[in-house]
Coordinates of C-alpha atoms in Angstrom, one line a residue:
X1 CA -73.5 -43.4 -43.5
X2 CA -69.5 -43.9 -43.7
X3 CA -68.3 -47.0 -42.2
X4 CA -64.3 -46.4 -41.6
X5 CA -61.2 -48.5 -41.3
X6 CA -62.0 -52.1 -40.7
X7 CA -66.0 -51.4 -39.4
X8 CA -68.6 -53.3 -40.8
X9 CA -72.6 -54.0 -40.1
X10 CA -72.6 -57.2 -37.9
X11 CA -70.8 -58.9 -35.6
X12 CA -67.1 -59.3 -36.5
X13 CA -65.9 -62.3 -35.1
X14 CA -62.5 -62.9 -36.7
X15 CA -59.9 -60.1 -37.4
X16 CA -56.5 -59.4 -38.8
X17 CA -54.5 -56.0 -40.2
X18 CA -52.2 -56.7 -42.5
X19 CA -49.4 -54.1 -43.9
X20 CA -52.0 -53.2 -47.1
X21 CA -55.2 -55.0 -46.0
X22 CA -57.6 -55.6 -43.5
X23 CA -59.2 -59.7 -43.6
X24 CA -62.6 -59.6 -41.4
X25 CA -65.0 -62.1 -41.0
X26 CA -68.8 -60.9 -40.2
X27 CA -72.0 -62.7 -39.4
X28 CA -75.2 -61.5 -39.3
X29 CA -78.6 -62.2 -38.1
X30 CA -81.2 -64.2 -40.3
X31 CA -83.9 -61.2 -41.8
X32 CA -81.1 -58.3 -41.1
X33 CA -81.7 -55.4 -43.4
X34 CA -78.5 -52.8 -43.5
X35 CA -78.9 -49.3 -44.1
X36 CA -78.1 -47.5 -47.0
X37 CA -74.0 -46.9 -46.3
X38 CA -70.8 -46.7 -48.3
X39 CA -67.0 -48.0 -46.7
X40 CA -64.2 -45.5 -46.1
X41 CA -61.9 -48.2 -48.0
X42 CA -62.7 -50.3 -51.4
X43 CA -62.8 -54.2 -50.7
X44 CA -63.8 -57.3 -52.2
X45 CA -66.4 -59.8 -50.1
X46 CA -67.3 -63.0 -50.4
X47 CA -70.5 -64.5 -48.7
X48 CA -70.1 -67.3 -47.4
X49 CA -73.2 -68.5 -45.9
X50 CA -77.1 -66.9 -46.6
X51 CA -78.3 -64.6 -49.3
X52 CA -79.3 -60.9 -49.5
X53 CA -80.1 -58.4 -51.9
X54 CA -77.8 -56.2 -52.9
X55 CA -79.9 -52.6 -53.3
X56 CA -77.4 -49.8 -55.1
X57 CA -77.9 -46.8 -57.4
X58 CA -78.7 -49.8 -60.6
X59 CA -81.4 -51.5 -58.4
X60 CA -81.6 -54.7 -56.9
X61 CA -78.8 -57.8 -57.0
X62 CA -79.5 -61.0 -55.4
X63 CA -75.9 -62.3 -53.9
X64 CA -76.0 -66.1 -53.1
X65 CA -73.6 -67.9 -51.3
X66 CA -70.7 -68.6 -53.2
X67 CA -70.5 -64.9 -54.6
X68 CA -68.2 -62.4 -54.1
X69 CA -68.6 -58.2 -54.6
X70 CA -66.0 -55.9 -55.4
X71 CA -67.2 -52.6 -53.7
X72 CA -64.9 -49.2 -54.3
X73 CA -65.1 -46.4 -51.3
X74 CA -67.8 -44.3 -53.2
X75 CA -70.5 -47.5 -53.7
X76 CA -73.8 -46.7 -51.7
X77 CA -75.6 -49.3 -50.7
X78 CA -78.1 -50.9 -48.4
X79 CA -78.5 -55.1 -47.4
X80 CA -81.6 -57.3 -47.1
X81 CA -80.8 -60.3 -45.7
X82 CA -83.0 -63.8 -45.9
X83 CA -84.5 -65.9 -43.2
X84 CA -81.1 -67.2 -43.2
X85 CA -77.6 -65.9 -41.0
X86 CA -75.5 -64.6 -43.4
X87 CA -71.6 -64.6 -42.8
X88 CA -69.1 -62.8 -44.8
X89 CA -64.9 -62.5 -45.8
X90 CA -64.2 -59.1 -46.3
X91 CA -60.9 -58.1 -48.4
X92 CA -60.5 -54.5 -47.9
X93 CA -58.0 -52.3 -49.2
X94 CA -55.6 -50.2 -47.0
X95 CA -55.3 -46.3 -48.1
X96 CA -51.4 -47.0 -47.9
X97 CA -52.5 -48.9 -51.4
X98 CA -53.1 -45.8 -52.7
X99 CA -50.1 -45.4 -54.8
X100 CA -49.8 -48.6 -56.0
X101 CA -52.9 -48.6 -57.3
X102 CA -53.4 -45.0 -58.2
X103 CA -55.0 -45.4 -61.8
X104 CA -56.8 -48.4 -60.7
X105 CA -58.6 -46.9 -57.8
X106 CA -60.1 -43.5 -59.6
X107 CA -61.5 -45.4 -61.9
X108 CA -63.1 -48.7 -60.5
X109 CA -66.1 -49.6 -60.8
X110 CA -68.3 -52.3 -58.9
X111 CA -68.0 -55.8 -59.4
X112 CA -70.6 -59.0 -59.1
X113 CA -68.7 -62.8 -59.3
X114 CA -71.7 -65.4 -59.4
X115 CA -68.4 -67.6 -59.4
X116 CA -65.6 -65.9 -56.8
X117 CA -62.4 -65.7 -57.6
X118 CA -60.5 -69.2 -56.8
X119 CA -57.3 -67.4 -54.7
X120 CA -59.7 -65.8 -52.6
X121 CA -61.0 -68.9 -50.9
X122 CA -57.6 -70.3 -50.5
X123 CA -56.6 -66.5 -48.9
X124 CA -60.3 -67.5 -46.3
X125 CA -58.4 -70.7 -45.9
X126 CA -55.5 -69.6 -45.1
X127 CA -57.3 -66.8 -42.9
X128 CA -59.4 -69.4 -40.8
X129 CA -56.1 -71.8 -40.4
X130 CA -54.3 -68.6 -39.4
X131 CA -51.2 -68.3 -41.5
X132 CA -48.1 -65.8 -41.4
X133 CA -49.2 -62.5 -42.2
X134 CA -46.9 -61.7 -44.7
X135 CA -48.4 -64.7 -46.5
X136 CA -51.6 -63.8 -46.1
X137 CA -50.8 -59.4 -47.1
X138 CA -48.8 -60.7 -50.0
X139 CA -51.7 -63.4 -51.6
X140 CA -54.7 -60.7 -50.5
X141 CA -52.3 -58.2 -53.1
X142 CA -51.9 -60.4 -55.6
X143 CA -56.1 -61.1 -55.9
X144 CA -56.2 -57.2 -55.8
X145 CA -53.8 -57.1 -59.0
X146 CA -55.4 -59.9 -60.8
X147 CA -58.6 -58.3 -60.0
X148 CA -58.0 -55.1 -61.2
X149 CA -56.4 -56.6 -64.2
X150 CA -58.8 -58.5 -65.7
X151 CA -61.6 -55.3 -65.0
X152 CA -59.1 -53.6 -67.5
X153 CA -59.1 -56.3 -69.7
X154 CA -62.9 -56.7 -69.3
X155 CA -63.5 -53.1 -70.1
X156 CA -60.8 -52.4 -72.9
X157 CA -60.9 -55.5 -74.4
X158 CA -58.6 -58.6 -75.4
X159 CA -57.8 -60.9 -78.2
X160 CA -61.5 -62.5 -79.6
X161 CA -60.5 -66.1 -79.6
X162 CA -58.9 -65.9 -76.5
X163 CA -62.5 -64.6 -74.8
X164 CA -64.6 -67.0 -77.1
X165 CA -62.3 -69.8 -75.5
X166 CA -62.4 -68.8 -71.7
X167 CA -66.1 -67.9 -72.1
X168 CA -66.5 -71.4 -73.0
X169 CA -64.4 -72.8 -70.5
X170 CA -66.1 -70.8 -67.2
X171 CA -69.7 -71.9 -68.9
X172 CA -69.2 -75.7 -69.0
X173 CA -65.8 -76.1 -67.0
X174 CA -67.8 -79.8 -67.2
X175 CA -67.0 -81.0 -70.9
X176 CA -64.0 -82.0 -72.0
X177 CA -62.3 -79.5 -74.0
X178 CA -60.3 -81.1 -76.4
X179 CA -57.5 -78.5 -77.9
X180 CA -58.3 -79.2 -81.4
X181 CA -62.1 -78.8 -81.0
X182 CA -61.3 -75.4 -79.5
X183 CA -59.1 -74.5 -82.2
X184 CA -61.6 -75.4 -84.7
X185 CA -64.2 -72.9 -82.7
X186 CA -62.0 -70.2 -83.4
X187 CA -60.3 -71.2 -86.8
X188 CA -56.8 -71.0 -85.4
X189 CA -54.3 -73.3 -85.3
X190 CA -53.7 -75.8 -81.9
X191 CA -50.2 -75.1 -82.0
X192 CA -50.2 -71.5 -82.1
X193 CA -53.5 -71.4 -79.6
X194 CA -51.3 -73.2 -76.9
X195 CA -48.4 -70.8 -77.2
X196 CA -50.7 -67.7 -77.7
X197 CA -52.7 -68.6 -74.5
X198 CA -50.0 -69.0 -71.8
X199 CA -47.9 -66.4 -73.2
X200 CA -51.9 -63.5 -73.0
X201 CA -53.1 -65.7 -69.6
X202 CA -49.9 -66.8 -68.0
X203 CA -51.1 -70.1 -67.6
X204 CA -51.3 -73.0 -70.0
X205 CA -54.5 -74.1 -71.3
X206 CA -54.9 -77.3 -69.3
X207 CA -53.7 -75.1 -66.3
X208 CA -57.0 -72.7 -67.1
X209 CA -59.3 -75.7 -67.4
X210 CA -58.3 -76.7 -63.6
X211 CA -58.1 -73.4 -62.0
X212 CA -61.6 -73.0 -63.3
X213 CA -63.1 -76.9 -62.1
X214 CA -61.1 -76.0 -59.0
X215 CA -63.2 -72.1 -58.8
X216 CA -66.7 -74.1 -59.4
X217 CA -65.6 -76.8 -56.9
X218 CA -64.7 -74.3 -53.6
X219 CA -67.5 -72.2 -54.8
X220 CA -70.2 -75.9 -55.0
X221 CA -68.8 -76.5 -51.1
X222 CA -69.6 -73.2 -50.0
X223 CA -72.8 -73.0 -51.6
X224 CA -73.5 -76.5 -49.8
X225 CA -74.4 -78.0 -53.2
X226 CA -74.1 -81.7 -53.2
X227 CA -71.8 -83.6 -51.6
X228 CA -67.8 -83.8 -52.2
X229 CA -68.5 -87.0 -54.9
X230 CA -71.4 -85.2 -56.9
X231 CA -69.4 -81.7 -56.8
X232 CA -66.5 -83.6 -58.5
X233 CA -68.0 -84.6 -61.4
X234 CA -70.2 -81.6 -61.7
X235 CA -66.8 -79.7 -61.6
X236 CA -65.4 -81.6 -64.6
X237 CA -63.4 -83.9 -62.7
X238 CA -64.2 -87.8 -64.0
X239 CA -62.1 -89.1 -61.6
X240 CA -62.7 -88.7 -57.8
X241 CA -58.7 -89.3 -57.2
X242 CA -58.4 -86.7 -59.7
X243 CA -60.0 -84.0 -58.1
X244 CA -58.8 -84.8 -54.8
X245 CA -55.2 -84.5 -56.3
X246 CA -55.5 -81.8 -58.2
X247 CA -57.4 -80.0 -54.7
X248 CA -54.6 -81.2 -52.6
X249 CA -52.2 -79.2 -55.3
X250 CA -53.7 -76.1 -54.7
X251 CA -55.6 -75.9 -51.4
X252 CA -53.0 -78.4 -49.4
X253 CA -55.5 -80.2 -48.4
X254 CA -58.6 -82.6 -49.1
X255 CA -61.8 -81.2 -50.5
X256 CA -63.2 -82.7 -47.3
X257 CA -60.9 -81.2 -45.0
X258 CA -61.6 -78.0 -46.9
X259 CA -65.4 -78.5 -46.6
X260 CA -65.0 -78.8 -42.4
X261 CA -62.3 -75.7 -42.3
X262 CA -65.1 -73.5 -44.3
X263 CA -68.5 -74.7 -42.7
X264 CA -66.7 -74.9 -39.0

């Protein structure tokens, strides 16, 4: 079955259409099972609440909360949900994207995050707080294009070190990642790591580090895991003000008043 323009299984009960983008937000029923389908448009959703099994052409996939799929137009699949509601953010492409992305959408591919990318919380944010539109169409393009981006650097490769280092970052965003000690790892030295990195990332390395604390942190709320002091620490943040600054930075808000936005 083809769902088209902005349809989804469920109940939709928040909406916008943007200029390239449509942002939904779905719930389901706890034990729903979805029929084998495929969407008229690609787009990327994030679950934000219950789990269900993801059944494609490569078998099964169990999505927790906290992940997020990147699905193009031609991915068939069916849903199993879990005694559990199940509620979902849907990102999904406009065909007016078409020839921006032209390249990009022939040859996508799906996509699994068991950690979701950290702008597209702050875009569900934003969503539930209801911001300006045009804030909203021109954040959802810039996850599209960072998206796509690192697919093509995932499938066609990058600098060695530069992988080895991030690998080890997203694994234990936790320890403490001393600059020399990762320029040891990879036998090159601090200096030229530092400069190399921001100029192949566009961000510095202790920029990198935060982003990814931040991704575990908002992905730790949604998941419900802990509370707001143990996610901190478990995030790599030592210092409670810390991570409350360094959330305030990039959310505009506490991890708390995050937490109540999110879980409504």
């Amino acid at each position: 079955m083809l769902l088209t323009d902005g349809k989804f299984y469920g109940n939709t009960v928040q909406r916008i259409e943007l200029e390239h983008f449509n942002l939904t937000l779905t719930v389901y029923a706890s034990d729903a099972t979805l029929p084998k389908h495929h969407h008229e448009n690609p787009y990327l959703s994030l679950l934000l609440e219950g789990n269900y099994i993801e059944k494609g052409s490569k078998g099964d996939t169990i999505i927790a909360g906290g992940h997020s799929i990147f699905r193009p137009e031609d991915h068939e699949h069916a849903n199993i949900f879990d005694d559990q509601p199940g509620k979902c953010f849907n990102l999904e492409l406009k065909n007016n994207l078409s020839d921006m992305f032209d390249r990009e959408m022939k040859t996508q591919r799906t996509m699994i995050f068991k950690q979701s990318l950290l702008d597209l919380f702050l875009l569900h944010y934003r969503f539930l707080k209801g911001h300006a539109a045009d804030t909203l169409d021109m954040l959802s393009l810039e996850i599209v294009t960072s998206l796509f981006t690192q697919d093509q650097l995932s499938r066609y490769g990058q600098a060695a070190w530069i992988k080895t280092i991030t690998d080890r970052i997203n694994d234990m965003p936790d320890d403490q990642h001393l600059v020399d000690v990762l320029a040891a790892e990879v036998n090159i030295h601090p200096v030229y790591l530092l400069r190399k990195f921001k100029e192949k990332t566009g961000l510095r390395l202790s920029e990198y580090i935060t982003r990814v604390r931040l991704e575990k942190a908002a992905n730790s709320i949604v998941a419900g895991q802990e509370n707001l002091t143990g996610i901190g620490y478990s995030s790599g943040f030592y210092d409670q003000s810390h991570f409350s600054r360094s959330f305030r930075n990039y959310f505009g808000v506490s991890p708390r008043d995050f937490s109540k936005t999110i879980k409504g």
